[in-house]
Amino acid sequence: MKLDDVAIKFEALGNPTRLKIYRALVRAGEAGMPVGRLQEQLKIAPSTLSHHLKTLIAAGLIRQEREATTLNCHANYDVMRSLMGYMVSECCADAVELKDSRTAA
């Protein structure tokens, strides 16, 4: 995952309302959640929810599928795992260099 892609995803999650939406969808599991239920659960106005969903979709964090008259939202778990994997892979990457520079001084 490229740094710019990571930044876009974290920027999308940097809004408290979008983070609540994403968390609810992650908690919902693979089945996802209908937009109406998401709206009721989080008590978000329809236009506000739509605006935030568009941002999360554009960042690739969620996807929507229409099933008859119901629009279901799903967390994109592959993207979530990639994002978390990127951060974990960066953990302590420079720790050895810092330790070496301290002992050299």
PDB file of N, CA and C in Angstrom:
ATOM      1  N   MET A   1       0.852  -1.175   0.000  1.00  0.00           N
ATOM      2  CA  MET A   1       0.000   0.000   0.000  1.00  0.00           C
ATOM      3  C   MET A   1       0.896   1.236   0.000  1.00  0.00           C
ATOM      4  N   LYS A   2       0.544   2.208  -0.836  1.00  0.00           N
ATOM      5  CA  LYS A   2       1.342   3.425  -0.961  1.00  0.00           C
ATOM      6  C   LYS A   2       0.948   4.433   0.121  1.00  0.00           C
ATOM      7  N   LEU A   3       1.903   5.264   0.481  1.00  0.00           N
ATOM      8  CA  LEU A   3       1.697   6.250   1.531  1.00  0.00           C
ATOM      9  C   LEU A   3       0.499   7.152   1.227  1.00  0.00           C
ATOM     10  N   ASP A   4       0.342   7.575  -0.030  1.00  0.00           N
ATOM     11  CA  ASP A   4      -0.791   8.430  -0.398  1.00  0.00           C
ATOM     12  C   ASP A   4      -2.122   7.722  -0.171  1.00  0.00           C
ATOM     13  N   ASP A   5      -2.185   6.420  -0.493  1.00  0.00           N
ATOM     14  CA  ASP A   5      -3.405   5.644  -0.265  1.00  0.00           C
ATOM     15  C   ASP A   5      -3.716   5.532   1.227  1.00  0.00           C
ATOM     16  N   VAL A   6      -2.687   5.301   2.012  1.00  0.00           N
ATOM     17  CA  VAL A   6      -2.859   5.204   3.466  1.00  0.00           C
ATOM     18  C   VAL A   6      -3.378   6.534   4.009  1.00  0.00           C
ATOM     19  N   ALA A   7      -2.806   7.634   3.543  1.00  0.00           N
ATOM     20  CA  ALA A   7      -3.215   8.961   4.008  1.00  0.00           C
ATOM     21  C   ALA A   7      -4.684   9.234   3.683  1.00  0.00           C
ATOM     22  N   ILE A   8      -5.132   8.851   2.493  1.00  0.00           N
ATOM     23  CA  ILE A   8      -6.529   9.046   2.097  1.00  0.00           C
ATOM     24  C   ILE A   8      -7.459   8.276   3.023  1.00  0.00           C
ATOM     25  N   LYS A   9      -7.088   7.057   3.338  1.00  0.00           N
ATOM     26  CA  LYS A   9      -7.927   6.223   4.207  1.00  0.00           C
ATOM     27  C   LYS A   9      -7.978   6.762   5.629  1.00  0.00           C
ATOM     28  N   PHE A  10      -6.827   7.161   6.154  1.00  0.00           N
ATOM     29  CA  PHE A  10      -6.822   7.725   7.502  1.00  0.00           C
ATOM     30  C   PHE A  10      -7.527   9.081   7.542  1.00  0.00           C
ATOM     31  N   GLU A  11      -7.425   9.856   6.470  1.00  0.00           N
ATOM     32  CA  GLU A  11      -8.145  11.129   6.412  1.00  0.00           C
ATOM     33  C   GLU A  11      -9.652  10.885   6.473  1.00  0.00           C
ATOM     34  N   ALA A  12     -10.122   9.889   5.739  1.00  0.00           N
ATOM     35  CA  ALA A  12     -11.549   9.554   5.762  1.00  0.00           C
ATOM     36  C   ALA A  12     -11.993   9.133   7.154  1.00  0.00           C
ATOM     37  N   LEU A  13     -11.145   8.430   7.864  1.00  0.00           N
ATOM     38  CA  LEU A  13     -11.483   7.963   9.217  1.00  0.00           C
ATOM     39  C   LEU A  13     -11.236   9.027  10.276  1.00  0.00           C
ATOM     40  N   GLY A  14     -10.645  10.165   9.882  1.00  0.00           N
ATOM     41  CA  GLY A  14     -10.320  11.220  10.821  1.00  0.00           C
ATOM     42  C   GLY A  14     -11.512  12.036  11.288  1.00  0.00           C
ATOM     43  N   ASN A  15     -12.659  11.801  10.705  1.00  0.00           N
ATOM     44  CA  ASN A  15     -13.877  12.485  11.110  1.00  0.00           C
ATOM     45  C   ASN A  15     -14.636  11.590  12.094  1.00  0.00           C
ATOM     46  N   PRO A  16     -15.047  12.104  13.252  1.00  0.00           N
ATOM     47  CA  PRO A  16     -15.721  11.251  14.244  1.00  0.00           C
ATOM     48  C   PRO A  16     -16.978  10.551  13.708  1.00  0.00           C
ATOM     49  N   THR A  17     -17.764  11.237  12.895  1.00  0.00           N
ATOM     50  CA  THR A  17     -18.984  10.622  12.367  1.00  0.00           C
ATOM     51  C   THR A  17     -18.631   9.478  11.416  1.00  0.00           C
ATOM     52  N   ARG A  18     -17.661   9.693  10.534  1.00  0.00           N
ATOM     53  CA  ARG A  18     -17.259   8.625   9.611  1.00  0.00           C
ATOM     54  C   ARG A  18     -16.649   7.458  10.373  1.00  0.00           C
ATOM     55  N   LEU A  19     -15.910   7.738  11.421  1.00  0.00           N
ATOM     56  CA  LEU A  19     -15.333   6.666  12.225  1.00  0.00           C
ATOM     57  C   LEU A  19     -16.435   5.848  12.902  1.00  0.00           C
ATOM     58  N   LYS A  20     -17.488   6.509  13.369  1.00  0.00           N
ATOM     59  CA  LYS A  20     -18.636   5.796  13.962  1.00  0.00           C
ATOM     60  C   LYS A  20     -19.314   4.906  12.917  1.00  0.00           C
ATOM     61  N   ILE A  21     -19.481   5.437  11.722  1.00  0.00           N
ATOM     62  CA  ILE A  21     -20.109   4.671  10.642  1.00  0.00           C
ATOM     63  C   ILE A  21     -19.257   3.449  10.318  1.00  0.00           C
ATOM     64  N   TYR A  22     -17.970   3.672  10.149  1.00  0.00           N
ATOM     65  CA  TYR A  22     -17.056   2.571   9.800  1.00  0.00           C
ATOM     66  C   TYR A  22     -17.025   1.523  10.905  1.00  0.00           C
ATOM     67  N   ARG A  23     -16.967   1.970  12.135  1.00  0.00           N
ATOM     68  CA  ARG A  23     -16.950   1.039  13.274  1.00  0.00           C
ATOM     69  C   ARG A  23     -18.220   0.190  13.301  1.00  0.00           C
ATOM     70  N   ALA A  24     -19.357   0.822  13.066  1.00  0.00           N
ATOM     71  CA  ALA A  24     -20.625   0.086  13.047  1.00  0.00           C
ATOM     72  C   ALA A  24     -20.619  -0.973  11.951  1.00  0.00           C
ATOM     73  N   LEU A  25     -20.077  -0.639  10.792  1.00  0.00           N
ATOM     74  CA  LEU A  25     -20.043  -1.596   9.688  1.00  0.00           C
ATOM     75  C   LEU A  25     -19.032  -2.705   9.940  1.00  0.00           C
ATOM     76  N   VAL A  26     -17.908  -2.385  10.554  1.00  0.00           N
ATOM     77  CA  VAL A  26     -16.933  -3.420  10.912  1.00  0.00           C
ATOM     78  C   VAL A  26     -17.566  -4.381  11.909  1.00  0.00           C
ATOM     79  N   ARG A  27     -18.280  -3.824  12.876  1.00  0.00           N
ATOM     80  CA  ARG A  27     -18.932  -4.656  13.900  1.00  0.00           C
ATOM     81  C   ARG A  27     -20.067  -5.499  13.312  1.00  0.00           C
ATOM     82  N   ALA A  28     -20.668  -5.033  12.225  1.00  0.00           N
ATOM     83  CA  ALA A  28     -21.790  -5.753  11.611  1.00  0.00           C
ATOM     84  C   ALA A  28     -21.351  -7.047  10.942  1.00  0.00           C
ATOM     85  N   GLY A  29     -20.076  -7.175  10.640  1.00  0.00           N
ATOM     86  CA  GLY A  29     -19.585  -8.393  10.010  1.00  0.00           C
ATOM     87  C   GLY A  29     -19.812  -8.390   8.512  1.00  0.00           C
ATOM     88  N   GLU A  30     -19.584  -9.556   7.920  1.00  0.00           N
ATOM     89  CA  GLU A  30     -19.675  -9.706   6.455  1.00  0.00           C
ATOM     90  C   GLU A  30     -21.066  -9.384   5.914  1.00  0.00           C
ATOM     91  N   ALA A  31     -22.097  -9.579   6.720  1.00  0.00           N
ATOM     92  CA  ALA A  31     -23.467  -9.323   6.264  1.00  0.00           C
ATOM     93  C   ALA A  31     -23.715  -7.843   6.004  1.00  0.00           C
ATOM     94  N   GLY A  32     -22.940  -6.983   6.645  1.00  0.00           N
ATOM     95  CA  GLY A  32     -23.129  -5.555   6.465  1.00  0.00           C
ATOM     96  C   GLY A  32     -24.373  -5.061   7.163  1.00  0.00           C
ATOM     97  N   MET A  33     -24.827  -3.893   6.728  1.00  0.00           N
ATOM     98  CA  MET A  33     -25.985  -3.288   7.367  1.00  0.00           C
ATOM     99  C   MET A  33     -26.722  -2.408   6.363  1.00  0.00           C
ATOM    100  N   PRO A  34     -28.050  -2.497   6.353  1.00  0.00           N
ATOM    101  CA  PRO A  34     -28.823  -1.607   5.478  1.00  0.00           C
ATOM    102  C   PRO A  34     -28.625  -0.148   5.895  1.00  0.00           C
ATOM    103  N   VAL A  35     -28.645   0.736   4.920  1.00  0.00           N
ATOM    104  CA  VAL A  35     -28.448   2.157   5.184  1.00  0.00           C
ATOM    105  C   VAL A  35     -29.468   2.658   6.209  1.00  0.00           C
ATOM    106  N   GLY A  36     -30.713   2.230   6.076  1.00  0.00           N
ATOM    107  CA  GLY A  36     -31.756   2.669   7.011  1.00  0.00           C
ATOM    108  C   GLY A  36     -31.454   2.281   8.447  1.00  0.00           C
ATOM    109  N   ARG A  37     -30.982   1.077   8.644  1.00  0.00           N
ATOM    110  CA  ARG A  37     -30.652   0.629  10.004  1.00  0.00           C
ATOM    111  C   ARG A  37     -29.441   1.391  10.535  1.00  0.00           C
ATOM    112  N   LEU A  38     -28.470   1.635   9.673  1.00  0.00           N
ATOM    113  CA  LEU A  38     -27.290   2.401  10.054  1.00  0.00           C
ATOM    114  C   LEU A  38     -27.698   3.807  10.493  1.00  0.00           C
ATOM    115  N   GLN A  39     -28.609   4.399   9.750  1.00  0.00           N
ATOM    116  CA  GLN A  39     -29.111   5.736  10.069  1.00  0.00           C
ATOM    117  C   GLN A  39     -29.821   5.727  11.430  1.00  0.00           C
ATOM    118  N   GLU A  40     -30.667   4.742  11.654  1.00  0.00           N
ATOM    119  CA  GLU A  40     -31.386   4.646  12.930  1.00  0.00           C
ATOM    120  C   GLU A  40     -30.442   4.395  14.095  1.00  0.00           C
ATOM    121  N   GLN A  41     -29.510   3.486  13.899  1.00  0.00           N
ATOM    122  CA  GLN A  41     -28.583   3.111  14.967  1.00  0.00           C
ATOM    123  C   GLN A  41     -27.710   4.290  15.395  1.00  0.00           C
ATOM    124  N   LEU A  42     -27.213   5.047  14.411  1.00  0.00           N
ATOM    125  CA  LEU A  42     -26.294   6.139  14.718  1.00  0.00           C
ATOM    126  C   LEU A  42     -26.991   7.492  14.861  1.00  0.00           C
ATOM    127  N   LYS A  43     -28.284   7.534  14.550  1.00  0.00           N
ATOM    128  CA  LYS A  43     -29.074   8.757  14.644  1.00  0.00           C
ATOM    129  C   LYS A  43     -28.429   9.904  13.842  1.00  0.00           C
ATOM    130  N   ILE A  44     -28.225   9.611  12.561  1.00  0.00           N
ATOM    131  CA  ILE A  44     -27.620  10.561  11.631  1.00  0.00           C
ATOM    132  C   ILE A  44     -28.658  10.918  10.575  1.00  0.00           C
ATOM    133  N   ALA A  45     -28.741  12.196  10.238  1.00  0.00           N
ATOM    134  CA  ALA A  45     -29.666  12.644   9.189  1.00  0.00           C
ATOM    135  C   ALA A  45     -29.313  11.966   7.867  1.00  0.00           C
ATOM    136  N   PRO A  46     -30.308  11.619   7.051  1.00  0.00           N
ATOM    137  CA  PRO A  46     -30.047  10.919   5.782  1.00  0.00           C
ATOM    138  C   PRO A  46     -29.030  11.618   4.881  1.00  0.00           C
ATOM    139  N   SER A  47     -29.133  12.931   4.739  1.00  0.00           N
ATOM    140  CA  SER A  47     -28.197  13.640   3.859  1.00  0.00           C
ATOM    141  C   SER A  47     -26.783  13.618   4.428  1.00  0.00           C
ATOM    142  N   THR A  48     -26.657  13.711   5.731  1.00  0.00           N
ATOM    143  CA  THR A  48     -25.343  13.666   6.380  1.00  0.00           C
ATOM    144  C   THR A  48     -24.735  12.284   6.223  1.00  0.00           C
ATOM    145  N   LEU A  49     -25.551  11.259   6.434  1.00  0.00           N
ATOM    146  CA  LEU A  49     -25.073   9.878   6.287  1.00  0.00           C
ATOM    147  C   LEU A  49     -24.610   9.645   4.849  1.00  0.00           C
ATOM    148  N   SER A  50     -25.391  10.086   3.900  1.00  0.00           N
ATOM    149  CA  SER A  50     -25.041   9.909   2.488  1.00  0.00           C
ATOM    150  C   SER A  50     -23.702  10.576   2.172  1.00  0.00           C
ATOM    151  N   HIS A  51     -23.501  11.767   2.671  1.00  0.00           N
ATOM    152  CA  HIS A  51     -22.247  12.499   2.450  1.00  0.00           C
ATOM    153  C   HIS A  51     -21.060  11.704   3.009  1.00  0.00           C
ATOM    154  N   HIS A  52     -21.186  11.210   4.218  1.00  0.00           N
ATOM    155  CA  HIS A  52     -20.091  10.476   4.849  1.00  0.00           C
ATOM    156  C   HIS A  52     -19.864   9.113   4.190  1.00  0.00           C
ATOM    157  N   LEU A  53     -20.926   8.458   3.773  1.00  0.00           N
ATOM    158  CA  LEU A  53     -20.783   7.176   3.076  1.00  0.00           C
ATOM    159  C   LEU A  53     -20.008   7.355   1.774  1.00  0.00           C
ATOM    160  N   LYS A  54     -20.293   8.433   1.053  1.00  0.00           N
ATOM    161  CA  LYS A  54     -19.581   8.698  -0.203  1.00  0.00           C
ATOM    162  C   LYS A  54     -18.080   8.844   0.038  1.00  0.00           C
ATOM    163  N   THR A  55     -17.711   9.508   1.105  1.00  0.00           N
ATOM    164  CA  THR A  55     -16.294   9.684   1.432  1.00  0.00           C
ATOM    165  C   THR A  55     -15.644   8.343   1.754  1.00  0.00           C
ATOM    166  N   LEU A  56     -16.326   7.518   2.542  1.00  0.00           N
ATOM    167  CA  LEU A  56     -15.791   6.204   2.909  1.00  0.00           C
ATOM    168  C   LEU A  56     -15.699   5.279   1.691  1.00  0.00           C
ATOM    169  N   ILE A  57     -16.659   5.379   0.786  1.00  0.00           N
ATOM    170  CA  ILE A  57     -16.636   4.582  -0.445  1.00  0.00           C
ATOM    171  C   ILE A  57     -15.473   5.036  -1.325  1.00  0.00           C
ATOM    172  N   ALA A  58     -15.313   6.347  -1.475  1.00  0.00           N
ATOM    173  CA  ALA A  58     -14.227   6.887  -2.309  1.00  0.00           C
ATOM    174  C   ALA A  58     -12.859   6.467  -1.776  1.00  0.00           C
ATOM    175  N   ALA A  59     -12.742   6.326  -0.459  1.00  0.00           N
ATOM    176  CA  ALA A  59     -11.480   5.898   0.149  1.00  0.00           C
ATOM    177  C   ALA A  59     -11.287   4.386   0.063  1.00  0.00           C
ATOM    178  N   GLY A  60     -12.331   3.675  -0.377  1.00  0.00           N
ATOM    179  CA  GLY A  60     -12.239   2.220  -0.513  1.00  0.00           C
ATOM    180  C   GLY A  60     -12.451   1.465   0.783  1.00  0.00           C
ATOM    181  N   LEU A  61     -12.905   2.159   1.815  1.00  0.00           N
ATOM    182  CA  LEU A  61     -13.082   1.517   3.118  1.00  0.00           C
ATOM    183  C   LEU A  61     -14.383   0.739   3.217  1.00  0.00           C
ATOM    184  N   ILE A  62     -15.394   1.157   2.468  1.00  0.00           N
ATOM    185  CA  ILE A  62     -16.663   0.440   2.462  1.00  0.00           C
ATOM    186  C   ILE A  62     -17.158   0.302   1.032  1.00  0.00           C
ATOM    187  N   ARG A  63     -18.141  -0.573   0.874  1.00  0.00           N
ATOM    188  CA  ARG A  63     -18.788  -0.748  -0.423  1.00  0.00           C
ATOM    189  C   ARG A  63     -20.284  -0.880  -0.176  1.00  0.00           C
ATOM    190  N   GLN A  64     -21.057  -0.604  -1.197  1.00  0.00           N
ATOM    191  CA  GLN A  64     -22.508  -0.732  -1.103  1.00  0.00           C
ATOM    192  C   GLN A  64     -23.002  -1.702  -2.153  1.00  0.00           C
ATOM    193  N   GLU A  65     -24.037  -2.436  -1.799  1.00  0.00           N
ATOM    194  CA  GLU A  65     -24.696  -3.363  -2.727  1.00  0.00           C
ATOM    195  C   GLU A  65     -26.199  -3.208  -2.582  1.00  0.00           C
ATOM    196  N   ARG A  66     -26.858  -3.150  -3.704  1.00  0.00           N
ATOM    197  CA  ARG A  66     -28.315  -3.080  -3.678  1.00  0.00           C
ATOM    198  C   ARG A  66     -28.869  -4.493  -3.749  1.00  0.00           C
ATOM    199  N   GLU A  67     -29.779  -4.787  -2.832  1.00  0.00           N
ATOM    200  CA  GLU A  67     -30.488  -6.067  -2.818  1.00  0.00           C
ATOM    201  C   GLU A  67     -31.972  -5.727  -2.836  1.00  0.00           C
ATOM    202  N   ALA A  68     -32.561  -5.846  -4.010  1.00  0.00           N
ATOM    203  CA  ALA A  68     -33.952  -5.438  -4.240  1.00  0.00           C
ATOM    204  C   ALA A  68     -34.085  -3.949  -3.923  1.00  0.00           C
ATOM    205  N   THR A  69     -34.860  -3.593  -2.895  1.00  0.00           N
ATOM    206  CA  THR A  69     -35.037  -2.179  -2.564  1.00  0.00           C
ATOM    207  C   THR A  69     -34.137  -1.720  -1.424  1.00  0.00           C
ATOM    208  N   THR A  70     -33.295  -2.607  -0.940  1.00  0.00           N
ATOM    209  CA  THR A  70     -32.431  -2.287   0.202  1.00  0.00           C
ATOM    210  C   THR A  70     -31.003  -2.032  -0.256  1.00  0.00           C
ATOM    211  N   LEU A  71     -30.430  -0.950   0.243  1.00  0.00           N
ATOM    212  CA  LEU A  71     -29.037  -0.628  -0.026  1.00  0.00           C
ATOM    213  C   LEU A  71     -28.227  -1.014   1.204  1.00  0.00           C
ATOM    214  N   ASN A  72     -27.385  -2.032   1.040  1.00  0.00           N
ATOM    215  CA  ASN A  72     -26.564  -2.525   2.148  1.00  0.00           C
ATOM    216  C   ASN A  72     -25.149  -1.980   2.056  1.00  0.00           C
ATOM    217  N   CYS A  73     -24.599  -1.646   3.207  1.00  0.00           N
ATOM    218  CA  CYS A  73     -23.218  -1.171   3.303  1.00  0.00           C
ATOM    219  C   CYS A  73     -22.380  -2.254   3.964  1.00  0.00           C
ATOM    220  N   HIS A  74     -21.169  -2.418   3.476  1.00  0.00           N
ATOM    221  CA  HIS A  74     -20.260  -3.437   3.986  1.00  0.00           C
ATOM    222  C   HIS A  74     -18.878  -2.820   4.186  1.00  0.00           C
ATOM    223  N   ALA A  75     -18.245  -3.163   5.285  1.00  0.00           N
ATOM    224  CA  ALA A  75     -16.853  -2.768   5.467  1.00  0.00           C
ATOM    225  C   ALA A  75     -16.014  -3.586   4.494  1.00  0.00           C
ATOM    226  N   ASN A  76     -15.023  -2.968   3.920  1.00  0.00           N
ATOM    227  CA  ASN A  76     -14.105  -3.673   3.026  1.00  0.00           C
ATOM    228  C   ASN A  76     -12.966  -4.207   3.898  1.00  0.00           C
ATOM    229  N   TYR A  77     -13.114  -5.451   4.330  1.00  0.00           N
ATOM    230  CA  TYR A  77     -12.165  -6.035   5.277  1.00  0.00           C
ATOM    231  C   TYR A  77     -10.768  -6.209   4.675  1.00  0.00           C
ATOM    232  N   ASP A  78     -10.681  -6.459   3.382  1.00  0.00           N
ATOM    233  CA  ASP A  78      -9.359  -6.584   2.761  1.00  0.00           C
ATOM    234  C   ASP A  78      -8.588  -5.273   2.861  1.00  0.00           C
ATOM    235  N   VAL A  79      -9.272  -4.160   2.622  1.00  0.00           N
ATOM    236  CA  VAL A  79      -8.630  -2.853   2.731  1.00  0.00           C
ATOM    237  C   VAL A  79      -8.270  -2.570   4.188  1.00  0.00           C
ATOM    238  N   MET A  80      -9.168  -2.903   5.100  1.00  0.00           N
ATOM    239  CA  MET A  80      -8.887  -2.697   6.527  1.00  0.00           C
ATOM    240  C   MET A  80      -7.640  -3.480   6.943  1.00  0.00           C
ATOM    241  N   ARG A  81      -7.562  -4.736   6.525  1.00  0.00           N
ATOM    242  CA  ARG A  81      -6.395  -5.564   6.867  1.00  0.00           C
ATOM    243  C   ARG A  81      -5.117  -5.003   6.242  1.00  0.00           C
ATOM    244  N   SER A  82      -5.204  -4.527   5.013  1.00  0.00           N
ATOM    245  CA  SER A  82      -4.035  -3.936   4.355  1.00  0.00           C
ATOM    246  C   SER A  82      -3.572  -2.680   5.080  1.00  0.00           C
ATOM    247  N   LEU A  83      -4.525  -1.857   5.486  1.00  0.00           N
ATOM    248  CA  LEU A  83      -4.199  -0.629   6.195  1.00  0.00           C
ATOM    249  C   LEU A  83      -3.529  -0.940   7.533  1.00  0.00           C
ATOM    250  N   MET A  84      -4.103  -1.870   8.270  1.00  0.00           N
ATOM    251  CA  MET A  84      -3.510  -2.247   9.556  1.00  0.00           C
ATOM    252  C   MET A  84      -2.166  -2.953   9.349  1.00  0.00           C
ATOM    253  N   GLY A  85      -2.076  -3.770   8.324  1.00  0.00           N
ATOM    254  CA  GLY A  85      -0.820  -4.452   8.012  1.00  0.00           C
ATOM    255  C   GLY A  85       0.275  -3.474   7.664  1.00  0.00           C
ATOM    256  N   TYR A  86      -0.079  -2.424   6.937  1.00  0.00           N
ATOM    257  CA  TYR A  86       0.888  -1.389   6.592  1.00  0.00           C
ATOM    258  C   TYR A  86       1.452  -0.754   7.856  1.00  0.00           C
ATOM    259  N   MET A  87       0.574  -0.417   8.779  1.00  0.00           N
ATOM    260  CA  MET A  87       1.021   0.225  10.016  1.00  0.00           C
ATOM    261  C   MET A  87       1.852  -0.731  10.865  1.00  0.00           C
ATOM    262  N   VAL A  88       1.440  -1.980  10.956  1.00  0.00           N
ATOM    263  CA  VAL A  88       2.189  -2.963  11.744  1.00  0.00           C
ATOM    264  C   VAL A  88       3.565  -3.198  11.129  1.00  0.00           C
ATOM    265  N   SER A  89       3.635  -3.248   9.809  1.00  0.00           N
ATOM    266  CA  SER A  89       4.928  -3.491   9.155  1.00  0.00           C
ATOM    267  C   SER A  89       5.899  -2.338   9.378  1.00  0.00           C
ATOM    268  N   GLU A  90       5.374  -1.153   9.629  1.00  0.00           N
ATOM    269  CA  GLU A  90       6.212   0.015   9.879  1.00  0.00           C
ATOM    270  C   GLU A  90       6.647   0.116  11.339  1.00  0.00           C
ATOM    271  N   CYS A  91       6.014  -0.656  12.196  1.00  0.00           N
ATOM    272  CA  CYS A  91       6.297  -0.571  13.628  1.00  0.00           C
ATOM    273  C   CYS A  91       7.768  -0.870  13.916  1.00  0.00           C
ATOM    274  N   CYS A  92       8.401   0.062  14.572  1.00  0.00           N
ATOM    275  CA  CYS A  92       9.787  -0.079  15.051  1.00  0.00           C
ATOM    276  C   CYS A  92      10.808  -0.259  13.927  1.00  0.00           C
ATOM    277  N   ALA A  93      10.452   0.087  12.694  1.00  0.00           N
ATOM    278  CA  ALA A  93      11.341  -0.115  11.553  1.00  0.00           C
ATOM    279  C   ALA A  93      12.657   0.647  11.709  1.00  0.00           C
ATOM    280  N   ASP A  94      12.644   1.774  12.378  1.00  0.00           N
ATOM    281  CA  ASP A  94      13.864   2.568  12.541  1.00  0.00           C
ATOM    282  C   ASP A  94      14.488   2.406  13.928  1.00  0.00           C
ATOM    283  N   ALA A  95      13.966   1.528  14.731  1.00  0.00           N
ATOM    284  CA  ALA A  95      14.453   1.373  16.100  1.00  0.00           C
ATOM    285  C   ALA A  95      15.923   0.973  16.137  1.00  0.00           C
ATOM    286  N   VAL A  96      16.359   0.107  15.251  1.00  0.00           N
ATOM    287  CA  VAL A  96      17.754  -0.338  15.238  1.00  0.00           C
ATOM    288  C   VAL A  96      18.660   0.824  14.871  1.00  0.00           C
ATOM    289  N   GLU A  97      18.258   1.623  13.867  1.00  0.00           N
ATOM    290  CA  GLU A  97      19.056   2.775  13.462  1.00  0.00           C
ATOM    291  C   GLU A  97      19.219   3.766  14.593  1.00  0.00           C
ATOM    292  N   LEU A  98      18.143   4.021  15.328  1.00  0.00           N
ATOM    293  CA  LEU A  98      18.217   4.961  16.440  1.00  0.00           C
ATOM    294  C   LEU A  98      19.134   4.429  17.534  1.00  0.00           C
ATOM    295  N   LYS A  99      19.026   3.142  17.824  1.00  0.00           N
ATOM    296  CA  LYS A  99      19.874   2.524  18.848  1.00  0.00           C
ATOM    297  C   LYS A  99      21.334   2.603  18.412  1.00  0.00           C
ATOM    298  N   ASP A 100      21.614   2.302  17.140  1.00  0.00           N
ATOM    299  CA  ASP A 100      22.977   2.353  16.628  1.00  0.00           C
ATOM    300  C   ASP A 100      23.544   3.775  16.693  1.00  0.00           C
ATOM    301  N   SER A 101      22.713   4.781  16.399  1.00  0.00           N
ATOM    302  CA  SER A 101      23.200   6.168  16.408  1.00  0.00           C
ATOM    303  C   SER A 101      23.487   6.627  17.829  1.00  0.00           C
ATOM    304  N   ARG A 102      22.757   6.121  18.809  1.00  0.00           N
ATOM    305  CA  ARG A 102      22.999   6.492  20.198  1.00  0.00           C
ATOM    306  C   ARG A 102      24.331   5.892  20.709  1.00  0.00           C
ATOM    307  N   THR A 103      24.588   4.658  20.316  1.00  0.00           N
ATOM    308  CA  THR A 103      25.829   4.016  20.771  1.00  0.00           C
ATOM    309  C   THR A 103      27.033   4.596  20.059  1.00  0.00           C
ATOM    310  N   ALA A 104      26.859   5.145  18.848  1.00  0.00           N
ATOM    311  CA  ALA A 104      27.971   5.712  18.096  1.00  0.00           C
ATOM    312  C   ALA A 104      28.369   7.076  18.654  1.00  0.00           C
ATOM    313  N   ALA A 105      27.448   7.745  19.316  1.00  0.00           N
ATOM    314  CA  ALA A 105      27.717   9.096  19.850  1.00  0.00           C
ATOM    315  C   ALA A 105      28.406   9.015  21.148  1.00  0.00           C
TER     316      ALA A 105
END
